[in-house]
Coordinates of C-alpha atoms in Angstrom, one line a residue:
M1 CA -28.1 20.1 -4.5
M2 CA -25.9 19.2 -7.5
M3 CA -23.5 16.3 -7.1
M4 CA -20.4 16.7 -9.4
M5 CA -18.0 14.0 -10.3
M6 CA -14.8 15.1 -11.9
V7 CA -13.9 12.7 -14.7
R8 CA -10.9 12.7 -16.9
R9 CA -10.5 10.6 -20.1
S10 CA -7.2 9.3 -21.3
S11 CA -7.1 6.7 -24.1
G12 CA -10.7 6.1 -23.6
T13 CA -10.2 5.2 -19.9
V14 CA -12.3 7.0 -17.3
R15 CA -10.1 8.1 -14.4
V16 CA -11.8 9.3 -11.2
M17 CA -10.2 10.0 -8.0
V18 CA -10.8 9.0 -4.4
A19 CA -10.3 11.3 -1.5
L20 CA -10.0 11.1 2.3
V21 CA -9.5 13.9 4.7
G22 CA -7.0 14.1 7.5
L23 CA -4.1 15.9 9.0
L24 CA -0.6 15.8 7.5
T25 CA 2.5 17.8 7.9
C26 CA 3.5 20.3 5.2
C27 CA 5.8 23.2 4.7
V28 CA 8.5 21.3 6.5
R29 CA 11.9 23.0 7.3
R30 CA 15.0 21.4 8.7
V31 CA 16.1 22.3 12.2
H32 CA 19.2 20.3 12.6
S33 CA 22.2 19.3 10.7
G34 CA 24.7 16.4 10.8
G35 CA 25.9 13.3 9.0
A36 CA 23.5 11.5 6.7
S37 CA 21.5 8.7 8.1
N38 CA 20.9 5.3 6.6
I39 CA 17.4 4.2 5.7
L40 CA 15.7 0.8 5.4
L41 CA 12.2 0.6 3.9
I42 CA 10.2 -2.7 4.0
V43 CA 7.0 -2.9 1.9
T44 CA 4.9 -6.0 2.2
D45 CA 2.2 -7.0 -0.3
D46 CA -1.5 -6.8 0.6
Q47 CA -0.9 -6.7 4.4
D48 CA -4.0 -5.4 6.1
L49 CA -4.1 -3.5 9.4
Q50 CA -7.8 -3.8 10.3
L51 CA -8.2 -7.5 10.3
G52 CA -5.2 -8.5 12.4
G53 CA -2.5 -8.4 9.8
M54 CA 0.1 -7.4 12.3
T55 CA -0.8 -10.0 14.9
P56 CA 1.7 -12.7 13.8
M57 CA 4.6 -10.2 13.6
K58 CA 5.7 -10.0 17.2
K59 CA 9.3 -9.4 16.4
T60 CA 8.5 -6.5 14.0
K61 CA 6.3 -4.8 16.5
E62 CA 9.0 -5.2 19.2
L63 CA 12.0 -4.2 17.1
I64 CA 10.4 -1.3 15.1
G65 CA 7.1 -0.3 16.7
D66 CA 8.2 -0.5 20.4
A67 CA 11.6 1.0 19.5
G68 CA 9.9 3.9 17.8
A69 CA 6.5 5.0 16.4
T70 CA 3.4 3.1 15.4
F71 CA 1.0 5.1 13.2
V72 CA -2.6 4.0 13.7
N73 CA -4.0 6.1 10.8
S74 CA -1.9 5.1 7.9
F75 CA -3.6 5.0 4.5
T76 CA -2.8 4.1 0.9
V77 CA -3.8 6.6 -1.7
T78 CA -5.2 3.7 -3.9
P79 CA -6.0 0.2 -2.8
L80 CA -4.2 -1.8 -5.5
C81 CA -0.6 -2.9 -5.8
C82 CA 0.9 -1.2 -8.9
P83 CA -0.6 2.3 -8.6
S84 CA 0.1 2.2 -4.8
R85 CA 3.7 1.2 -5.3
S86 CA 4.1 3.9 -8.0
S87 CA 2.8 6.4 -5.4
I88 CA 5.3 5.1 -2.8
L89 CA 8.2 5.6 -5.3
T90 CA 7.2 9.0 -6.6
G91 CA 5.3 10.6 -3.7
R92 CA 2.5 11.4 -6.1
Y93 CA -1.1 10.6 -6.5
P94 CA -2.1 8.3 -9.4
H95 CA -3.6 11.3 -11.3
N96 CA -0.1 12.7 -11.4
H97 CA 2.1 9.6 -12.0
Q98 CA -0.5 8.2 -14.5
V99 CA -0.5 4.5 -13.2
R100 CA -4.1 3.5 -12.9
N101 CA -4.1 -0.3 -12.4
N102 CA -2.0 -3.5 -12.6
S103 CA -1.9 -3.7 -16.4
L104 CA 0.4 -2.3 -19.0
T105 CA -2.5 -0.4 -20.6
G106 CA -3.0 1.0 -17.1
N107 CA 0.7 2.2 -17.3
C108 CA 2.0 -0.3 -14.8
S109 CA 5.8 -0.3 -15.5
S110 CA 4.9 0.8 -19.0
A111 CA 7.1 2.8 -21.4
L112 CA 5.2 6.0 -20.3
W113 CA 6.1 5.2 -16.7
Q114 CA 9.7 4.4 -17.4
S115 CA 10.3 7.6 -19.5
G116 CA 8.3 9.8 -17.1
A117 CA 7.5 9.4 -13.4
E118 CA 10.1 6.6 -12.8
T119 CA 12.9 9.0 -13.8
D120 CA 11.9 11.3 -10.9
A121 CA 11.3 8.6 -8.2
F122 CA 13.0 9.2 -4.8
P123 CA 15.9 6.7 -5.3
V124 CA 17.2 9.0 -8.1
Y125 CA 17.6 11.8 -5.5
L126 CA 19.2 9.5 -3.0
S127 CA 21.7 8.3 -5.7
K128 CA 22.7 12.0 -6.4
L129 CA 23.5 12.3 -2.7
Q130 CA 25.8 9.3 -3.1
Y131 CA 23.6 6.9 -1.1
Q132 CA 24.4 3.3 -1.8
T133 CA 21.0 2.0 -3.0
F134 CA 19.7 -1.6 -2.9
F135 CA 16.4 -3.1 -4.0
A136 CA 15.1 -6.6 -3.7
G137 CA 11.7 -8.1 -4.2
K138 CA 8.5 -7.2 -6.0
Y139 CA 8.7 -3.9 -7.8
L140 CA 5.7 -3.3 -10.1
N141 CA 3.3 -6.0 -11.4
Q142 CA 4.3 -5.7 -15.0
Y143 CA 8.1 -5.2 -14.4
G144 CA 10.4 -7.5 -16.4
K145 CA 7.8 -8.5 -19.0
Q146 CA 9.1 -8.2 -22.6
E147 CA 6.5 -5.6 -23.4
A148 CA 7.8 -3.5 -20.5
G149 CA 11.5 -3.6 -21.5
G150 CA 12.4 -7.0 -20.1
V151 CA 14.8 -7.8 -17.2
G152 CA 17.4 -5.6 -18.8
H153 CA 15.5 -2.5 -17.6
V154 CA 17.0 -1.3 -14.3
P155 CA 15.3 1.8 -13.1
P156 CA 17.5 4.8 -12.4
G157 CA 18.9 5.4 -9.0
W158 CA 19.6 1.8 -8.0
D159 CA 23.2 0.5 -7.4
Q160 CA 22.0 -3.1 -6.6
W161 CA 18.9 -4.4 -8.3
H162 CA 17.2 -7.8 -7.5
A163 CA 13.7 -7.4 -8.8
L164 CA 11.0 -9.9 -9.3
V165 CA 9.6 -10.3 -12.8
G166 CA 5.8 -9.9 -12.6
N167 CA 3.6 -10.4 -9.6
S168 CA 4.3 -12.0 -6.2
R169 CA 5.6 -15.6 -6.1
Y170 CA 7.6 -17.5 -3.5
Y171 CA 9.1 -20.2 -5.7
N172 CA 9.6 -20.8 -9.5
Y173 CA 10.1 -17.1 -10.4
T174 CA 12.5 -15.0 -12.4
L175 CA 14.6 -12.1 -11.1
S176 CA 16.4 -9.3 -12.8
N177 CA 19.8 -9.5 -11.1
N178 CA 21.3 -6.1 -12.1
G179 CA 19.7 -6.4 -15.5
Q180 CA 20.5 -10.1 -16.0
E181 CA 17.9 -12.9 -16.0
E182 CA 18.1 -15.2 -13.0
K183 CA 15.7 -18.1 -12.8
H184 CA 14.7 -19.8 -9.5
G185 CA 13.1 -23.2 -8.7
D186 CA 11.4 -24.6 -5.6
N187 CA 14.3 -25.4 -3.3
Y188 CA 13.6 -23.8 0.1
S189 CA 17.2 -22.9 1.0
D190 CA 18.0 -21.4 -2.4
D191 CA 14.8 -20.1 -3.7
Y192 CA 12.2 -19.1 -1.1
L193 CA 11.9 -15.4 -2.1
T194 CA 11.4 -13.8 1.3
D195 CA 14.5 -15.5 2.6
L196 CA 16.5 -14.7 -0.5
I197 CA 15.6 -11.0 -0.1
A198 CA 16.8 -11.1 3.5
N199 CA 20.1 -12.9 2.6
R200 CA 21.0 -10.7 -0.2
S201 CA 20.3 -7.6 1.8
L202 CA 22.6 -8.9 4.6
H203 CA 25.3 -9.5 2.0
F204 CA 24.9 -5.9 0.7
L205 CA 25.4 -4.6 4.2
D206 CA 28.5 -6.7 4.8
N207 CA 30.0 -5.3 1.5
R208 CA 28.9 -1.7 1.6
S209 CA 31.4 1.2 1.6
P210 CA 31.7 2.8 5.0
L211 CA 32.3 6.2 3.3
H212 CA 28.7 6.7 2.2
P213 CA 25.2 6.2 3.7
F214 CA 23.0 3.4 2.4
F215 CA 19.3 2.9 1.5
L216 CA 17.6 -0.5 1.2
M217 CA 14.1 -1.1 -0.1
L218 CA 12.9 -4.7 0.5
A219 CA 9.6 -5.8 -1.0
P220 CA 8.8 -9.4 0.1
P221 CA 5.8 -11.2 -1.6
A222 CA 4.0 -11.9 1.7
P223 CA 1.2 -12.1 2.4
H224 CA 0.1 -11.9 -1.3
S225 CA -1.3 -15.1 -2.9
P226 CA -0.4 -17.9 -3.6
W227 CA 0.5 -17.8 0.1
T228 CA 3.3 -20.3 -0.1
T229 CA 4.5 -21.0 3.5
A230 CA 8.1 -21.7 4.5
P231 CA 8.4 -25.4 5.6
Q232 CA 8.9 -24.6 9.3
Y233 CA 5.7 -22.6 9.5
Q234 CA 3.2 -24.8 7.7
K235 CA 1.5 -26.1 10.9
H236 CA 1.2 -22.7 12.6
F237 CA -2.2 -21.0 13.2
E238 CA -4.2 -24.2 12.5
D239 CA -7.1 -23.0 14.7
I240 CA -7.2 -19.5 13.4
K241 CA -10.2 -18.2 11.4
A242 CA -10.9 -14.9 9.7
P243 CA -12.4 -12.4 12.1
R244 CA -16.2 -12.7 12.3
D245 CA -17.0 -9.2 13.6
G246 CA -17.8 -5.9 12.0
S247 CA -18.9 -6.2 8.4
F248 CA -18.0 -9.8 8.0
N249 CA -20.6 -11.8 6.0
K250 CA -22.9 -8.8 6.0
A251 CA -24.9 -7.8 2.9
G252 CA -24.0 -4.6 1.1
K253 CA -27.6 -3.7 0.6
D254 CA -27.2 0.1 0.6
K255 CA -23.8 0.2 -1.2
H256 CA -22.8 0.5 -4.9
W257 CA -23.8 -2.3 -7.2
L258 CA -20.6 -4.4 -7.0
L259 CA -21.2 -4.8 -3.2
R260 CA -24.9 -5.7 -3.7
Q261 CA -24.2 -8.7 -5.9
P262 CA -22.4 -11.2 -3.5
I263 CA -24.3 -14.1 -2.0
S264 CA -25.0 -13.2 1.7
P265 CA -24.7 -15.0 3.9
M266 CA -21.8 -16.7 2.1
L267 CA -21.8 -20.3 1.3
N268 CA -19.9 -22.7 3.6
T269 CA -17.4 -23.4 0.8
S270 CA -16.6 -19.7 0.6
L271 CA -16.1 -19.5 4.4
T272 CA -13.8 -22.5 4.3
F273 CA -11.8 -21.0 1.4
L274 CA -11.3 -17.6 3.0
D275 CA -10.4 -19.1 6.4
D276 CA -7.7 -21.1 4.8
A277 CA -6.4 -18.0 2.9
Y278 CA -6.4 -16.1 6.2
R279 CA -4.2 -18.7 7.9
K280 CA -1.8 -19.0 5.0
R281 CA -1.4 -15.2 4.9
W282 CA -0.4 -15.2 8.5
R283 CA 2.1 -18.0 8.0
T284 CA 3.8 -16.2 5.1
L285 CA 4.2 -13.2 7.3
L286 CA 6.3 -15.2 9.9
S287 CA 9.1 -15.3 7.3
V288 CA 8.9 -11.5 7.0
D289 CA 9.1 -11.3 10.8
D290 CA 12.3 -13.3 10.6
L291 CA 13.6 -10.9 7.8
V292 CA 13.0 -7.9 10.1
E293 CA 14.8 -9.6 13.0
K294 CA 17.8 -10.5 10.8
L295 CA 18.1 -7.0 9.4
V296 CA 17.9 -5.3 12.8
K297 CA 20.5 -7.6 14.2
K298 CA 22.8 -7.0 11.3
L299 CA 22.5 -3.3 11.7
E300 CA 23.4 -3.7 15.3
D301 CA 26.3 -5.9 14.5
I302 CA 27.8 -3.4 12.1
K303 CA 27.1 -0.6 14.5
E304 CA 24.7 1.2 12.2
L305 CA 21.4 0.6 14.0
N306 CA 21.5 3.9 15.9
N307 CA 22.1 5.8 12.7
T308 CA 19.4 4.0 10.6
Y309 CA 15.8 4.8 10.1
V310 CA 13.7 1.6 9.6
L311 CA 10.2 2.0 8.1
F312 CA 7.8 -0.9 7.8
T313 CA 4.5 -0.7 5.8
S314 CA 2.4 -2.3 3.1
D315 CA 1.1 -1.2 -0.3
N316 CA -2.6 -1.7 0.6
G317 CA -5.0 -3.4 2.9
Y318 CA -7.1 -6.5 2.3
H319 CA -10.5 -8.1 3.1
T320 CA -11.5 -11.7 3.9
G321 CA -15.3 -11.9 3.9
Q322 CA -16.2 -8.3 4.7
F323 CA -19.6 -7.4 3.1
S324 CA -19.6 -11.0 1.8
L325 CA -16.7 -10.4 -0.6
P326 CA -14.4 -13.4 -0.3
I327 CA -10.8 -12.1 -0.7
D328 CA -9.2 -9.1 -2.4
K329 CA -8.6 -5.3 -2.0
R330 CA -9.8 -2.5 -4.4
Q331 CA -12.7 -1.2 -2.3
L332 CA -13.0 2.2 -0.5
Y333 CA -13.6 0.7 3.0
E334 CA -11.3 0.8 5.9
F335 CA -10.1 -2.8 5.6
D336 CA -8.7 -2.1 2.1
I337 CA -7.2 1.4 2.5
R338 CA -5.6 1.3 6.0
T339 CA -2.1 0.0 6.2
P340 CA 0.5 -0.8 8.9
L341 CA 3.2 1.8 9.4
L342 CA 6.0 1.5 12.0
V343 CA 9.1 3.6 12.1
R344 CA 12.2 3.7 14.3
G345 CA 15.4 5.8 14.1
P346 CA 17.5 8.6 15.5
G347 CA 15.4 11.2 17.3
I348 CA 12.2 9.1 17.4
K349 CA 11.1 8.3 21.0
P350 CA 10.2 4.7 21.6
K351 CA 6.8 3.3 22.2
Q352 CA 4.9 6.1 20.5
T353 CA 1.4 5.6 19.2
L354 CA 0.6 8.4 16.7
K355 CA -2.9 9.2 15.5
A356 CA -2.1 11.8 12.9
P357 CA -3.1 10.5 9.5
V358 CA -0.3 9.8 7.0
L359 CA -0.4 8.5 3.4
N360 CA 1.8 6.2 1.4
I361 CA 2.7 9.3 -0.8
D362 CA 4.3 10.7 2.3
L363 CA 7.0 8.0 2.4
A364 CA 9.1 9.4 -0.4
P365 CA 9.2 13.0 0.9
T366 CA 9.9 11.6 4.5
I367 CA 12.8 9.6 3.2
L368 CA 14.2 12.5 1.3
D369 CA 13.7 14.7 4.3
I370 CA 15.7 12.3 6.4
A371 CA 18.4 12.3 3.7
G372 CA 18.7 16.1 3.8
I373 CA 17.1 16.9 0.4
N374 CA 15.7 20.5 0.0
M375 CA 12.1 19.5 -0.4
S376 CA 11.2 22.8 -2.1
A377 CA 13.0 21.5 -5.2
V378 CA 11.1 18.2 -5.3
N379 CA 7.8 17.8 -7.2
M380 CA 5.8 15.6 -4.8
D381 CA 2.2 15.6 -3.6
G382 CA 3.0 14.0 -0.3
Q383 CA 4.5 15.6 2.7
S384 CA 7.2 14.5 5.2
F385 CA 5.7 13.1 8.4
F386 CA 9.1 13.4 10.1
P387 CA 7.9 16.3 12.3
I388 CA 5.1 14.1 13.7
M389 CA 7.4 11.4 15.0
A390 CA 10.4 13.5 15.8
P391 CA 9.2 17.0 16.7
S392 CA 12.5 17.8 18.4
L393 CA 14.2 17.6 15.0
R394 CA 11.6 19.1 12.7
N395 CA 9.0 21.8 12.6
G396 CA 6.0 21.6 10.4
S397 CA 2.5 22.9 9.9
A398 CA -0.6 20.9 9.0
R399 CA -2.9 20.4 6.0
P400 CA -6.5 19.4 6.4
F401 CA -7.2 17.0 3.5
F402 CA -5.7 14.2 1.5
L403 CA -6.7 12.2 -1.6
V404 CA -7.0 8.5 -2.4
E405 CA -8.0 7.5 -5.9
Y406 CA -9.1 4.3 -7.6
T407 CA -10.0 3.4 -11.2
G408 CA -11.9 0.1 -11.6
E409 CA -10.5 -2.6 -13.8
G410 CA -12.5 -5.0 -16.0
L411 CA -12.3 -7.3 -19.0
T412 CA -13.5 -6.3 -22.4
S413 CA -15.0 -9.7 -22.8
A414 CA -17.0 -11.8 -20.4
E415 CA -15.2 -13.0 -17.3
P416 CA -14.4 -16.7 -17.7
A417 CA -15.5 -17.5 -14.2
C418 CA -18.9 -15.8 -14.7
P419 CA -19.8 -15.4 -18.4
K420 CA -23.5 -14.7 -17.6
L421 CA -22.6 -11.3 -16.2
G422 CA -21.1 -10.1 -19.5
P423 CA -18.0 -7.9 -20.1
G424 CA -16.6 -5.2 -17.8
L425 CA -15.9 -7.3 -14.7
S426 CA -12.8 -8.9 -13.3
Q427 CA -11.5 -10.9 -10.3
C428 CA -14.6 -13.1 -10.3
F429 CA -15.1 -16.3 -8.3
P430 CA -17.0 -19.3 -9.6
D431 CA -20.2 -18.3 -7.8
C432 CA -20.2 -15.1 -9.7
V433 CA -19.0 -12.9 -6.9
C434 CA -16.8 -10.3 -8.6
E435 CA -14.3 -8.1 -6.8
D436 CA -13.8 -5.4 -9.5
A437 CA -15.3 -3.8 -12.6
F438 CA -14.7 -0.9 -14.9
N439 CA -17.3 1.2 -13.1
N440 CA -15.9 0.3 -9.7
T441 CA -14.4 3.8 -10.1
Y442 CA -15.0 6.1 -7.2
A443 CA -13.9 9.2 -5.3
C444 CA -14.2 9.8 -1.6
V445 CA -13.6 12.7 0.8
R446 CA -13.0 12.1 4.5
T447 CA -12.8 14.2 7.6
L448 CA -10.7 12.7 10.4
D449 CA -10.3 15.5 13.0
G450 CA -11.1 13.8 16.3
R451 CA -14.7 15.1 16.3
D452 CA -16.3 14.1 13.0
D453 CA -15.1 11.1 11.1
L454 CA -17.0 11.3 7.9
Q455 CA -16.5 9.7 4.5
Y456 CA -18.2 10.9 1.3
C457 CA -17.9 8.8 -1.9
E458 CA -19.1 9.2 -5.5
F459 CA -19.0 6.5 -8.1
A460 CA -18.6 6.9 -11.9
D461 CA -21.4 4.4 -12.8
N462 CA -24.8 4.7 -14.4
E463 CA -26.4 5.2 -11.0
S464 CA -24.1 8.1 -10.0
F465 CA -24.1 6.3 -6.7
V466 CA -23.1 8.1 -3.5
E467 CA -22.0 6.6 -0.2
V468 CA -21.6 8.5 3.0
Y469 CA -20.5 7.1 6.4
N470 CA -20.2 8.5 9.9
L471 CA -17.3 6.4 11.1
T472 CA -17.5 7.8 14.6
A473 CA -20.9 6.2 15.1
D474 CA -20.4 3.4 12.5
P475 CA -16.7 2.4 12.3
H476 CA -17.5 -0.7 10.2
Q477 CA -19.3 1.4 7.5
L478 CA -22.5 -0.7 7.8
E479 CA -25.0 2.1 7.1
N480 CA -24.9 4.5 4.1
V481 CA -26.3 7.7 5.6
V482 CA -26.3 9.8 2.4
K483 CA -30.0 10.6 2.8
K484 CA -29.6 11.6 6.5
V485 CA -26.7 14.1 6.2
D486 CA -27.2 17.9 5.9
P487 CA -27.0 18.7 2.1
N488 CA -24.7 21.6 2.9
V489 CA -22.2 19.2 4.4
L490 CA -22.4 17.0 1.3
Q491 CA -21.9 20.0 -1.0
T492 CA -18.9 21.2 1.0
M493 CA -17.2 17.7 0.8
N494 CA -18.0 17.5 -2.9
Q495 CA -16.3 20.7 -3.6
R496 CA -13.2 19.7 -1.7
L497 CA -13.1 16.5 -3.7
I498 CA -13.2 18.3 -7.0
K499 CA -10.2 20.5 -5.9
L500 CA -8.2 17.5 -4.7
Q501 CA -8.7 15.6 -7.9
S502 CA -6.7 18.1 -9.8
C503 CA -4.1 19.1 -7.2
Q504 CA -0.4 18.9 -7.8
G505 CA 2.7 19.2 -5.5
T506 CA 2.3 21.6 -2.7
G507 CA -1.1 22.6 -4.0
C508 CA -2.4 19.3 -2.5
C509 CA -1.6 20.7 0.9
S510 CA -3.4 24.0 0.4
V511 CA -6.9 22.8 -0.6
S512 CA -9.5 24.4 1.7

């Protein structure tokens, strides 16, 4: 059997795609009409689903999930902040929006992004429908840097713009306040970013025009590092530790080379570090939980709650000790690619638990579907999942496969934390456990149909490494069964992967 990996080269960078397989709605048509609904989208930073990331968010689960739908099979199309957020904004896979990693050379908020995909992001469509649009929080990792146009660059489609310069921080940061530089210090009441996002969004709602619908996108830094906790929550969860089940502290003996290099079992210093990180992540999420409560109460006070769709999700998952990797994302495994997704709004019955898989590229078309956009005129790879959660308001058919893609990131020189390993790696810890590398570039296909839950993965490395998992029998992906699976099944999944790697728009729905 011949294994094929589809590889594209752009400016010398190898780009290989990752795929999963599932069931998504496509070919959606509207079946009702009426006044435009308001929309609130909340996107957290690095919040996992698999390791208990929603546990501290009791208010969010009650006010959104219990009041609407909780999706238990929500995935990111790439487990890294900037390309994932670019996919949320455009409804496109990274191979179509061209953002590959968190660097300017990887097109994160680059000139290419700003002149290309950003001009066709979903807020542009909402603005054309006279939605009042508001953004606050982390946009893209390189946003606001001088090389990326500085704080004066306000992306099209936004009426109110309060975007963080650079990556997530809680204090001592700079914002672009509608194109003007705004510096912040370390005073809790004035500067704590999660609370500032909440307060400015409340002010926006108080001062909106009643003549037009509104859209808010709120992107708090939590639970991303440096995990700075609000003062009132600094003593919470003192007895909590990272979960010890599943793949925690297990050796990646049959996995690609990056998973084979960590020390396993981990040193006690590593365990202490990741437990501390786990607790701090939960503490930062308590402020996000407060943000959700404030926004829902405000919507109720201004009598707009019953006409507003509220969506809560994250850009990617996270790991803390899985396969002896200390902390990060970027891997193909469940803990890094699964994300929380909760939605409430008109026509969505409360307390639904929905198993249909959805992707973060489906958020943009779902939002535009809610707003009344003719989706046949929109160039997006994702599909509206509105029919899944509100079947009385929408009809839709299904597609069998979806794609997730990741291109590894490394340094051209030796990693300072681990010079003995040479160039090509990044995100390394002092004990030479590295979380990423140039050839941590992989592509996976997944079936998720209720009977067979398989994942097939290929790597662009000098081993041409392949990983295959039967998640029905092995939900923690402990055993690579590539040598046990029928070669015909592997060939079928390989061919599906190749087709998905080059799909565009509605063609991503018709791969067979």
